[in-house]
């Protein structure tokens, strides 16, 4: 057994052993993905998005505003469903996970292949200086001291998601040129190129429809919901995950936050609020995370009783 200089057990190794033992003790919670349940969630997302589209295309300003908000919220919800698919927890079939994941990420310009590769590394590297996340918000975890102006810029960058859109444009260019992506295998690079070309195809198709109808369809049902609603909502969902936590600590009870929220927000975030539990057992079906929470809640260091509680405390900091 590795020891420190004084003969004591290295705390990091001891913590790793404790987490491994806990995972082994919780193995009774594991179950196979229930594809029918994910299909229901997917179908509800499509239904609500369709309703939003119909409302947004009405020639009444308040209908259009309501439609844009609903569509944007469903775009953000779809990204949370995509997260389930990239862990291969939506269906038993990897192909079904990939197909659904590609479709769910398309509205927010998210490459399923790029997100999956980056997210798996995030799970592996969280707690180390090597950790990187797919969505770049600048000061990702709130570690740096900022002036008021610097803080304003940081929050603006986060909630507009400008880095994500800039990266999409850059990666689309690489995809159209047939180039590979740094740090990714040739196979993953091919899949990333495929995803970006599919998004471009969807943008061109909706643009053509708007032109043929001599209307602003693409603006009302995609661009405004994406930039004004989906981006900020998605950033708000992701913010509590690790912000202000001990992100250089390998212990998932220290580097991640859980929020015990109501059923509606748990559905909307697709269980993302149980984030400590997800990092503790990444391959656990998301509907089992509340059960895991009941087993480990006393160990969690960063915990909030609802999103209002979290954001209220954040604003008062």
XYZ file of C-alpha atoms in Angstrom, residues 32-270:
239
model
C -30.703 -2.013 -17.893
C -31.742 1.085 -19.873
C -35.491 1.273 -20.370
C -35.843 2.386 -23.973
C -39.622 2.785 -23.736
C -39.187 5.356 -20.962
C -36.646 7.359 -22.943
C -38.896 7.187 -26.007
C -41.683 8.744 -23.936
C -39.367 11.559 -22.820
C -38.190 12.085 -26.404
C -41.775 12.122 -27.708
C -42.897 14.628 -25.069
C -39.991 16.894 -26.015
C -40.977 16.696 -29.697
C -44.640 17.338 -28.863
C -43.907 20.409 -26.737
C -41.495 21.744 -29.365
C -44.154 21.299 -32.060
C -46.686 23.181 -29.940
C -44.101 25.930 -29.487
C -43.565 26.138 -33.259
C -47.305 26.401 -33.923
C -47.681 29.132 -31.305
C -44.587 31.040 -32.475
C -45.906 31.223 -36.036
C -49.161 32.893 -35.022
C -49.467 36.555 -36.155
C -49.859 37.796 -32.578
C -46.812 39.147 -30.770
C -47.500 37.528 -27.369
C -48.057 34.164 -29.068
C -44.725 34.510 -30.804
C -42.946 35.391 -27.578
C -44.550 32.445 -25.737
C -43.701 30.120 -28.619
C -40.070 31.245 -28.723
C -39.719 30.683 -24.961
C -41.275 27.205 -25.138
C -39.151 26.166 -28.130
C -35.977 27.463 -26.473
C -36.715 25.621 -23.245
C -37.282 22.414 -25.207
C -33.971 22.900 -27.040
C -32.241 23.074 -23.638
C -34.240 20.066 -22.402
C -33.202 18.138 -25.534
C -29.543 18.762 -24.655
C -30.174 17.155 -21.253
C -31.796 14.152 -22.960
C -28.764 13.977 -25.253
C -26.577 13.664 -22.160
C -28.425 10.455 -21.289
C -27.877 9.094 -24.796
C -24.141 9.801 -24.844
C -23.768 7.666 -21.703
C -25.604 4.886 -23.609
C -28.338 4.988 -20.965
C -31.269 5.843 -23.245
C -31.420 2.523 -25.105
C -29.601 -0.794 -24.991
C -28.511 -0.305 -28.609
C -25.497 1.957 -29.148
C -26.834 2.854 -32.593
C -30.179 3.920 -31.129
C -28.361 6.058 -28.549
C -26.285 7.671 -31.292
C -29.220 8.371 -33.625
C -31.353 9.875 -30.863
C -28.370 11.788 -29.461
C -27.553 13.349 -32.833
C -31.167 14.469 -33.304
C -31.418 15.897 -29.778
C -28.208 17.918 -30.064
C -28.948 19.371 -33.484
C -31.163 22.312 -32.327
C -28.394 23.660 -30.063
C -25.638 23.015 -32.637
C -24.137 20.272 -30.463
C -22.122 17.530 -32.135
C -23.061 14.275 -30.416
C -19.666 12.726 -31.208
C -17.667 15.742 -29.981
C -19.773 16.101 -26.828
C -19.485 12.390 -26.033
C -15.697 12.294 -26.438
C -15.190 15.441 -24.324
C -17.711 14.406 -21.683
C -16.139 10.981 -21.139
C -12.785 12.698 -20.566
C -14.493 15.094 -18.139
C -15.695 12.140 -16.053
C -12.206 10.652 -16.142
C -10.281 13.852 -15.351
C -12.579 15.732 -12.950
C -10.561 16.518 -9.832
C -7.314 17.011 -11.776
C -5.767 19.933 -13.704
C -6.427 17.912 -16.894
C -10.199 18.345 -16.571
C -11.902 20.110 -19.483
C -15.585 20.370 -20.324
C -17.240 20.415 -23.737
C -19.037 23.711 -23.108
C -16.495 26.486 -22.551
C -17.793 29.259 -20.291
C -14.483 30.981 -19.675
C -13.998 30.985 -15.897
C -15.683 27.584 -15.736
C -15.773 27.053 -11.975
C -15.517 30.532 -10.485
C -11.946 30.120 -9.260
C -10.601 33.512 -10.374
C -11.003 36.828 -8.582
C -12.604 39.402 -10.876
C -13.353 43.116 -10.854
C -16.995 44.095 -11.284
C -16.383 44.671 -14.984
C -14.543 41.367 -15.312
C -17.337 39.540 -13.517
C -19.920 41.166 -15.807
C -17.967 40.025 -18.866
C -17.598 36.502 -17.441
C -21.313 36.135 -16.766
C -22.171 37.595 -20.171
C -19.879 35.102 -21.874
C -21.403 32.238 -19.887
C -25.060 33.027 -20.490
C -24.693 33.981 -24.151
C -22.624 30.813 -24.793
C -20.554 32.714 -27.355
C -17.656 30.260 -27.039
C -19.922 27.359 -28.003
C -21.211 29.106 -31.115
C -17.711 30.230 -32.136
C -16.461 26.672 -31.708
C -19.338 25.360 -33.820
C -18.451 27.719 -36.670
C -14.764 26.773 -36.459
C -15.541 23.052 -36.349
C -18.022 23.376 -39.205
C -15.228 24.889 -41.277
C -12.923 21.981 -40.436
C -15.704 19.532 -41.256
C -16.358 21.042 -44.671
C -12.618 20.875 -45.408
C -12.531 17.213 -44.315
C -9.959 17.802 -41.572
C -9.487 15.747 -38.417
C -9.859 17.240 -34.950
C -6.963 17.674 -32.554
C -6.901 15.080 -29.795
C -9.547 12.892 -31.452
C -9.127 9.623 -33.334
C -9.837 9.367 -37.049
C -13.135 7.574 -36.285
C -14.340 10.225 -33.822
C -13.251 12.968 -36.241
C -15.360 11.400 -38.996
C -18.359 11.359 -36.679
C -17.813 14.973 -35.649
C -17.684 15.986 -39.321
C -20.910 14.047 -39.924
C -22.709 15.859 -37.083
C -21.676 19.311 -38.276
C -22.720 18.570 -41.833
C -26.127 17.395 -40.600
C -26.619 20.641 -38.673
C -25.601 22.642 -41.747
C -28.060 20.656 -43.844
C -30.871 21.407 -41.390
C -29.999 25.112 -41.370
C -29.972 25.246 -45.170
C -33.244 23.315 -45.437
C -35.054 25.622 -42.995
C -33.521 28.660 -44.694
C -34.838 27.411 -48.044
C -38.288 26.892 -46.522
C -38.258 30.426 -45.124
C -37.257 31.814 -48.527
C -39.906 29.810 -50.397
C -42.614 30.971 -47.992
C -41.233 34.512 -47.951
C -41.341 34.394 -44.155
C -39.055 34.489 -41.115
C -39.744 30.875 -40.102
C -36.094 30.065 -39.343
C -35.814 33.152 -37.143
C -38.931 32.440 -35.064
C -38.577 28.666 -34.675
C -34.789 28.266 -34.444
C -32.532 31.309 -34.213
C -34.419 33.383 -31.621
C -35.228 30.341 -29.413
C -31.589 29.224 -29.639
C -29.796 32.475 -28.854
C -32.302 34.194 -26.551
C -33.637 31.235 -24.564
C -31.898 27.873 -25.041
C -28.352 29.176 -24.527
C -29.017 31.017 -21.244
C -31.259 28.224 -19.911
C -28.681 25.548 -20.730
C -25.931 27.610 -19.079
C -28.109 28.009 -15.977
C -28.706 24.239 -15.808
C -24.991 23.491 -16.063
C -23.774 26.255 -13.735
C -24.465 24.524 -10.381
C -22.815 21.217 -11.382
C -19.287 22.118 -10.257
C -19.218 25.917 -9.873
C -17.558 26.842 -6.587
C -16.887 23.208 -5.689
C -13.485 21.616 -4.980
C -12.749 20.791 -8.614
C -9.141 19.771 -7.901
C -10.351 17.128 -5.461
C -10.994 13.650 -6.912
C -13.787 12.969 -4.422
C -17.179 13.271 -6.232
C -18.732 14.314 -2.913
C -16.431 17.356 -2.922
C -16.062 18.323 -6.601
C -19.752 18.223 -7.568
C -23.072 19.648 -6.357
C -26.511 18.090 -5.980
C -29.765 20.059 -5.909
C -32.854 18.368 -4.484
C -35.527 19.945 -6.685
C -39.190 19.409 -7.491
C -40.450 16.848 -9.996
C -40.950 19.345 -12.805
C -37.378 20.636 -12.707
C -36.021 17.125 -12.193
C -37.853 16.179 -15.408
C -36.726 19.345 -17.201
C -33.051 18.833 -16.292
C -33.449 15.073 -16.872
